[in-house]
mmCIF file of C-alpha atoms in Angstrom:
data_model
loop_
_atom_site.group_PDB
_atom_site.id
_atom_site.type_symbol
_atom_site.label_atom_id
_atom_site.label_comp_id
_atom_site.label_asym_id
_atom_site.label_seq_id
_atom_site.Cartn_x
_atom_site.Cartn_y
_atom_site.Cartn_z
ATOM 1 C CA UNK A 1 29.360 -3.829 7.986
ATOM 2 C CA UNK A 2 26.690 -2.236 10.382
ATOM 3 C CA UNK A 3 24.041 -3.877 11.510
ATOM 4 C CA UNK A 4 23.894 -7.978 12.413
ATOM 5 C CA UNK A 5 25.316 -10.270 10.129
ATOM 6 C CA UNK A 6 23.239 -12.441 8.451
ATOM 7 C CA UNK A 7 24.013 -15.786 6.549
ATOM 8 C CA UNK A 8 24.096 -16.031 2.832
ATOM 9 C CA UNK A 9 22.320 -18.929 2.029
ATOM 10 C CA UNK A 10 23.547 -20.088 -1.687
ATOM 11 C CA UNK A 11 21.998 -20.589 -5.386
ATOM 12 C CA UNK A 12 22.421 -23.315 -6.965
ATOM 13 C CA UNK A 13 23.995 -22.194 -10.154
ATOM 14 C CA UNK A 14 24.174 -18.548 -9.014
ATOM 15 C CA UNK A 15 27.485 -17.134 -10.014
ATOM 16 C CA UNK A 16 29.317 -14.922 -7.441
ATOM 17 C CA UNK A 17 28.456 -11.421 -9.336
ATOM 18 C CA UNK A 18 24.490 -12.706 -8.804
ATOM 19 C CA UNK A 19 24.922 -13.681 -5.525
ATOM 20 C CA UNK A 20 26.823 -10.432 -4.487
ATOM 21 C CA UNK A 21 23.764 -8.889 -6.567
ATOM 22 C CA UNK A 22 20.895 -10.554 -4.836
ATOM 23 C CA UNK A 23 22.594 -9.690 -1.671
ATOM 24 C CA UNK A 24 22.775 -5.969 -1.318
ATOM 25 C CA UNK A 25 19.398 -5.702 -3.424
ATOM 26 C CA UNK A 26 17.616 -7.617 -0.700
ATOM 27 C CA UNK A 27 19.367 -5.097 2.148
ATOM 28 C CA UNK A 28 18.027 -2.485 -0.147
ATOM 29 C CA UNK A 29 14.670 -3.634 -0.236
ATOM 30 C CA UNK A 30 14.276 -4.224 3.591
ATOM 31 C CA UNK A 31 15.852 -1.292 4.314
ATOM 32 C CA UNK A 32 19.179 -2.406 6.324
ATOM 33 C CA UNK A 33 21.094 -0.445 3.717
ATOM 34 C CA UNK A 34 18.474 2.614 3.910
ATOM 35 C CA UNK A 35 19.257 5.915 1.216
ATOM 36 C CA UNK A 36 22.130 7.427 1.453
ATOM 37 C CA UNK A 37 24.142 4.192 2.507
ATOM 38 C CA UNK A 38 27.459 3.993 1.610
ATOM 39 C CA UNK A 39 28.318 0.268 -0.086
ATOM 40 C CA UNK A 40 32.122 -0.138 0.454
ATOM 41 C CA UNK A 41 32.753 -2.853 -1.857
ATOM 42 C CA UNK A 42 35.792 -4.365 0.166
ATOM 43 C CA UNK A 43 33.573 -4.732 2.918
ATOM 44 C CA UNK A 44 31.238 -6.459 0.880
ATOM 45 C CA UNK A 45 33.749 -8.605 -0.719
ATOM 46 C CA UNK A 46 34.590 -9.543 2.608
ATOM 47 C CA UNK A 47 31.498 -10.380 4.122
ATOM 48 C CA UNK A 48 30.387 -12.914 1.210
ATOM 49 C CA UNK A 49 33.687 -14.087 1.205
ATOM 50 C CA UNK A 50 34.329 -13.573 -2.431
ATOM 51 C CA UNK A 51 36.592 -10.451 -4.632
ATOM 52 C CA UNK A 52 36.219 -7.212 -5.335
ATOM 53 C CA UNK A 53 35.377 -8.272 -9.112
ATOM 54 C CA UNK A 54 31.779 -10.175 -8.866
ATOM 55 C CA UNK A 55 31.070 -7.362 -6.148
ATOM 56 C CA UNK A 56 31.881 -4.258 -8.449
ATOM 57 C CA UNK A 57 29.604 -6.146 -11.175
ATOM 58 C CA UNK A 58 26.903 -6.610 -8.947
ATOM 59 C CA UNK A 59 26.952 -2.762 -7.982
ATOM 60 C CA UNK A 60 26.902 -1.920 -12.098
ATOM 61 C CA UNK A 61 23.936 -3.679 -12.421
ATOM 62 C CA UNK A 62 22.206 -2.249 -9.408
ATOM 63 C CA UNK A 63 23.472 1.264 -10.893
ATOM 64 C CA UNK A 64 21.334 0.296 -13.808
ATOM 65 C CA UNK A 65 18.404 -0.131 -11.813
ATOM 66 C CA UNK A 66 18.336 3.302 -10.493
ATOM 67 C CA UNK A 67 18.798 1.717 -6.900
ATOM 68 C CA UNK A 68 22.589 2.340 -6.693
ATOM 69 C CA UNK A 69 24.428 6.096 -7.778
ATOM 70 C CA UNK A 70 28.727 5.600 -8.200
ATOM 71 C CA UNK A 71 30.589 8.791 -8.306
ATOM 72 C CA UNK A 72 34.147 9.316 -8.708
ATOM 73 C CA UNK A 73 36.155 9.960 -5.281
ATOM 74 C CA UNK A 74 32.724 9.071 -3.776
ATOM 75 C CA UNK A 75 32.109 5.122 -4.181
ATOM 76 C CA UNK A 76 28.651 3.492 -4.446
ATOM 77 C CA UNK A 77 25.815 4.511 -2.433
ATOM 78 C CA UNK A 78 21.977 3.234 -1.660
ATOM 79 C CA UNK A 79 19.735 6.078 -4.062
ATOM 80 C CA UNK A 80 18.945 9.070 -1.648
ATOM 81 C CA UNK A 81 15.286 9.651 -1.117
ATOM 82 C CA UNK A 82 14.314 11.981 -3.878
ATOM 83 C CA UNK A 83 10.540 13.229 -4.472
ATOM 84 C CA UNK A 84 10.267 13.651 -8.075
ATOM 85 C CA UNK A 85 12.105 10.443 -8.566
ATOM 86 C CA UNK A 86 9.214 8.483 -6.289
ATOM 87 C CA UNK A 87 6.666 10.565 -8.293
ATOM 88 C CA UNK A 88 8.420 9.342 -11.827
ATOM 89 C CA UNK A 89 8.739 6.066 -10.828
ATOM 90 C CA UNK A 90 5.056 5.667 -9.791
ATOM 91 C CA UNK A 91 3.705 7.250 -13.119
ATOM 92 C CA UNK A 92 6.005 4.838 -14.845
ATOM 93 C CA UNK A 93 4.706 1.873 -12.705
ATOM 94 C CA UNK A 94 1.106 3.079 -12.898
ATOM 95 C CA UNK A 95 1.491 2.699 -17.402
ATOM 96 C CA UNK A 96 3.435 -0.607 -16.910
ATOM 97 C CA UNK A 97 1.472 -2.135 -14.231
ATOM 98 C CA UNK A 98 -1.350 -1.395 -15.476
ATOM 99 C CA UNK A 99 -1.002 -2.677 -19.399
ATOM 100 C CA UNK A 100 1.045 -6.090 -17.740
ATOM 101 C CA UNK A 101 -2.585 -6.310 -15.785
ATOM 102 C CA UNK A 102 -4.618 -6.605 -18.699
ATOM 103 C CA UNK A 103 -2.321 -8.998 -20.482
ATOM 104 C CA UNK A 104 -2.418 -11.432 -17.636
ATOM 105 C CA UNK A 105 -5.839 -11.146 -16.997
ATOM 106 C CA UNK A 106 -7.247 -14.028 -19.521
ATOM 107 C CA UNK A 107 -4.637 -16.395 -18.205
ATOM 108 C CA UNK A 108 -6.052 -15.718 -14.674
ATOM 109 C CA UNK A 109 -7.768 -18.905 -13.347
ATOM 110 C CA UNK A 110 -10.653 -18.906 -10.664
ATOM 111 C CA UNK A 111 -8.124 -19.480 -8.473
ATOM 112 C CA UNK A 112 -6.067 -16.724 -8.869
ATOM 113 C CA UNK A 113 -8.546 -14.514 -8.211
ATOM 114 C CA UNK A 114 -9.922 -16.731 -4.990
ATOM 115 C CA UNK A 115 -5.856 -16.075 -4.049
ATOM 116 C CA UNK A 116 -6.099 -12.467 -4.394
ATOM 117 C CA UNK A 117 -9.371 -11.593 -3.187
ATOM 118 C CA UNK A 118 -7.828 -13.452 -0.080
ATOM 119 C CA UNK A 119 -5.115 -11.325 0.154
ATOM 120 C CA UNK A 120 -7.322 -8.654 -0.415
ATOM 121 C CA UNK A 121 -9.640 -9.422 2.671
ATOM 122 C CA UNK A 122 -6.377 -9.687 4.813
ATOM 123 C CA UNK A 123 -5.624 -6.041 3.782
ATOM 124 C CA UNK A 124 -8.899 -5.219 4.559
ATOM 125 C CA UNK A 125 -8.615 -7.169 7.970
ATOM 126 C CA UNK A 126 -5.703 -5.293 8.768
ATOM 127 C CA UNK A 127 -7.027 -1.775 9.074
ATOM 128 C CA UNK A 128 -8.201 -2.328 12.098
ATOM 129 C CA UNK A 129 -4.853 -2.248 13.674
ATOM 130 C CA UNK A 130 -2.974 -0.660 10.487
ATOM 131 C CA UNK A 131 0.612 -1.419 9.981
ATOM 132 C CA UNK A 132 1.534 0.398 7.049
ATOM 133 C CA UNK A 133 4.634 -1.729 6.310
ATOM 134 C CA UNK A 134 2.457 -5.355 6.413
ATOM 135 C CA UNK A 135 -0.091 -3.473 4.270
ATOM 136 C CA UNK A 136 2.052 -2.818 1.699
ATOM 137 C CA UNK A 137 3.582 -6.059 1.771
ATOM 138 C CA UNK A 138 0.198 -7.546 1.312
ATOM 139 C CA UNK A 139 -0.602 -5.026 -1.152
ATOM 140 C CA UNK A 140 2.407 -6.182 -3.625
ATOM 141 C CA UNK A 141 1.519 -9.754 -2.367
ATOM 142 C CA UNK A 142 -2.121 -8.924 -4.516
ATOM 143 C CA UNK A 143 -0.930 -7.262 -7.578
ATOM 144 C CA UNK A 144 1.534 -10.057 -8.269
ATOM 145 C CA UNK A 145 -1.014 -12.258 -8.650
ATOM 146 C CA UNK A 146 -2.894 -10.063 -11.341
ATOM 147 C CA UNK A 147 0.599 -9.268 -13.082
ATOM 148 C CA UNK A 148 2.988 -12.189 -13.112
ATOM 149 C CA UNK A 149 1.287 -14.219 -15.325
ATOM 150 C CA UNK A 150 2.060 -11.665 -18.057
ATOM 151 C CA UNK A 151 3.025 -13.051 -20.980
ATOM 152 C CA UNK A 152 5.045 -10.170 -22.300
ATOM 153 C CA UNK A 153 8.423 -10.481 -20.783
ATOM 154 C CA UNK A 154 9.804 -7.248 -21.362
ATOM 155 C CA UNK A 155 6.904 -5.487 -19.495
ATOM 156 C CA UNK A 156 7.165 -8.181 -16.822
ATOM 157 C CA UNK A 157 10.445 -6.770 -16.183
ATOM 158 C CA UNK A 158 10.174 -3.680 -16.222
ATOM 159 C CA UNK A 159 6.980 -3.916 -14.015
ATOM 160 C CA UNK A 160 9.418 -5.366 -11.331
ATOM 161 C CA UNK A 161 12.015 -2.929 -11.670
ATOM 162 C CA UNK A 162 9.264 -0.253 -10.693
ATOM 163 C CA UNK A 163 8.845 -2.215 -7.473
ATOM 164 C CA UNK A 164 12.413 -2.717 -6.481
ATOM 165 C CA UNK A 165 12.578 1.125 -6.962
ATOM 166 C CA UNK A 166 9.711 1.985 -5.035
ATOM 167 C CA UNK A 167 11.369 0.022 -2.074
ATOM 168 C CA UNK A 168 14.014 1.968 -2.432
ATOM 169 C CA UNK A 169 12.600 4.909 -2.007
ATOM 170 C CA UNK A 170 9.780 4.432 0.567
ATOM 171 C CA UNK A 171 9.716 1.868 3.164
ATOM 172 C CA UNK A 172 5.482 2.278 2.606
ATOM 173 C CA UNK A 173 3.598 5.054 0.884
ATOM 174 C CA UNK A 174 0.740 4.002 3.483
ATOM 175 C CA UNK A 175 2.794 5.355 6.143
ATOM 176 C CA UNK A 176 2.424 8.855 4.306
ATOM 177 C CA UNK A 177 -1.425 9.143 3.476
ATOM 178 C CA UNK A 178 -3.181 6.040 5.605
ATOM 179 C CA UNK A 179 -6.685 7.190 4.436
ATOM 180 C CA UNK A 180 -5.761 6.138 1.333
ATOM 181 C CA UNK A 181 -5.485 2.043 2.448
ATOM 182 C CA UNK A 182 -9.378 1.786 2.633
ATOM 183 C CA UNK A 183 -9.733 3.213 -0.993
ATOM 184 C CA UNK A 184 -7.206 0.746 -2.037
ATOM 185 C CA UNK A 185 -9.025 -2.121 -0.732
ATOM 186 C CA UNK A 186 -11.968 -0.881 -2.440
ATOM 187 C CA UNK A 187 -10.350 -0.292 -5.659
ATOM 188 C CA UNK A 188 -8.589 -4.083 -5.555
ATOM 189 C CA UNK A 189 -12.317 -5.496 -5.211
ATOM 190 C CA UNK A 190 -13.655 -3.419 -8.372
ATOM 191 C CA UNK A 191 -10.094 -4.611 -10.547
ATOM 192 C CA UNK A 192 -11.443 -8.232 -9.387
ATOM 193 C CA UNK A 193 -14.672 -8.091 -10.654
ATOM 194 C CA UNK A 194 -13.712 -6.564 -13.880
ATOM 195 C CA UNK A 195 -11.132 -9.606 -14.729
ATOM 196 C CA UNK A 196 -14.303 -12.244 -13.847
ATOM 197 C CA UNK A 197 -16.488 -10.386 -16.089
ATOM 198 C CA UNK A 198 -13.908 -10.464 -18.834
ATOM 199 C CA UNK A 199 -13.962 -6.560 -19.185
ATOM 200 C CA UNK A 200 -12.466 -4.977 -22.431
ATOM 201 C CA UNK A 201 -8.444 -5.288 -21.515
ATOM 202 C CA UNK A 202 -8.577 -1.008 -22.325
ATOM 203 C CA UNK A 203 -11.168 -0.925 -19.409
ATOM 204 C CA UNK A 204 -8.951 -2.915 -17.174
ATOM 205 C CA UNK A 205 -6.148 -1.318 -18.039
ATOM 206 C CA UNK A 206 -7.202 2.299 -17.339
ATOM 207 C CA UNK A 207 -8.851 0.685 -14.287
ATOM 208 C CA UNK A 208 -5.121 -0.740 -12.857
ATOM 209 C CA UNK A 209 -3.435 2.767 -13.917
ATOM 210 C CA UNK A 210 -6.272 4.899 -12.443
ATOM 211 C CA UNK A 211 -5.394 2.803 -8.680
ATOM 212 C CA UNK A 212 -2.281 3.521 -9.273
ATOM 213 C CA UNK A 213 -2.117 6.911 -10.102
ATOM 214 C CA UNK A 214 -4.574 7.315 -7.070
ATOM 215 C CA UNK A 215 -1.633 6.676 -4.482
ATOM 216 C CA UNK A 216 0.348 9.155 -6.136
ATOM 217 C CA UNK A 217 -1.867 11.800 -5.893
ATOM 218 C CA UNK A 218 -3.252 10.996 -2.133
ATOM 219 C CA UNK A 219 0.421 11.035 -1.341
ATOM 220 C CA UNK A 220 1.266 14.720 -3.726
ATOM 221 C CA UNK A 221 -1.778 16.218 -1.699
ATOM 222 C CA UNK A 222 -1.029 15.244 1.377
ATOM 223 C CA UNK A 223 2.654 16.925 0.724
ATOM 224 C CA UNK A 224 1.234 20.003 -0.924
ATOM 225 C CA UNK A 225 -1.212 20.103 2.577
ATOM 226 C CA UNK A 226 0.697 23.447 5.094
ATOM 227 C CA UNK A 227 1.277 21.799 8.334
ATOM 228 C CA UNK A 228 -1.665 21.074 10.937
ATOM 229 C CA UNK A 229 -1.303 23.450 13.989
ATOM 230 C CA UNK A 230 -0.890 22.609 17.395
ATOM 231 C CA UNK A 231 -3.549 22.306 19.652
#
């Protein structure tokens, strides 16, 4: 395998397909196995020190995630970049994200929202020397806290499916259109306020899918923009 090795530290009760699972979806996600990386299931096998059978299982279910492709004569490989599939998945996210938002939000205590205006105030700390990676890992850090107390556990899921495939496919959409971290912060602030005055869950819900879809189309502009000439 390239790269350093690092340990496996185990589950208790985590069979070897979930282990082989959690794994390469965590290399995924931090972007040691970047787009376009080719998983060579021996080698895997190998490395957690299990077969080829809980490793091929653990690449089907990563196929079904969108986060793994398998062709024939090919083998398995990390999802290539792809534009319109970024663009799909954050319209998707932006309609699930958004409903699981206003679900969770009257089983949101005061301290949940003291947690995430924290958060919030660190991402708003942070554009002063902005690092679009930490921003974005702040910026999940906040939404969970408005969406994981959703009580709906199909939407749940698919809510963090959208995330695992937006780490797949962008390391940080902040890295692409910066200008857009200060809205963001903004934006977090107003969802805030409309959860502590108990707005209608409609409201709230446009509200989450409106941020959303914001990112989406800072980042489509700024990709549509011709190139900046040289001074």
């Amino acid at each position: 395998m390239e790269g350093q090795v690092r340990p496996v530290a185990p589950v208790a009760g985590e069979s070897k397909s979930q282990r082989a699972y959690r794994w390469i979806k965590d290399r995924i996600a931090d972007r040691t196995f970047g787009p376009g990386y080719r998983l060579v299931l021996g080698q895997i096998a190998k490395e957690l020190d299990v077969s080829v059978v809980p490793v091929r299982e653990a690449i089907r279910l990563l196929e079904a995630e969108g986060l793994v492709t398998f062709e024939r004569n090919v083998g398995a490989q990390v999802v290539m970049v792809d534009e319109t599939a970024y663009e799909h998945t954050m319209q998707t996210l932006a309609l699930v994200e958004g409903f699981a938002t206003s679900l969770s939000a009257p089983k949101l205590s005061a301290e949940d929202i003291e947690r995430a205006r924290a958060v919030n105030e660190q991402m708003r700390l942070s554009l002063e020397n902005f690092e679009p990676h930490r921003f974005t890992e702040l910026n999940q850090e906040f939404h969970s806290v408005l969406f994981e107390p959703c009580p709906n556990p199909h939407v749940l899921d698919l809510v963090h499916r959208g995330w695992h495939r937006l780490a797949s496919l962008r390391d940080s959409t902040f890295s692409f259109v910066p200008g857009r971290a200060h809205e963001s912060v903004k934006e977090h602030e107003q969802l805030l306020v409309l959860i502590e005055q108990n707005a209608d869950p409609l409201e709230l819900e446009l509200a989450a899918r409106r941020h959303r879809t914001a990112t989406l189309d800072a980042y489509l502009d700024r990709r549509a923009a011709p190139p900046a000439e040289a001074p």
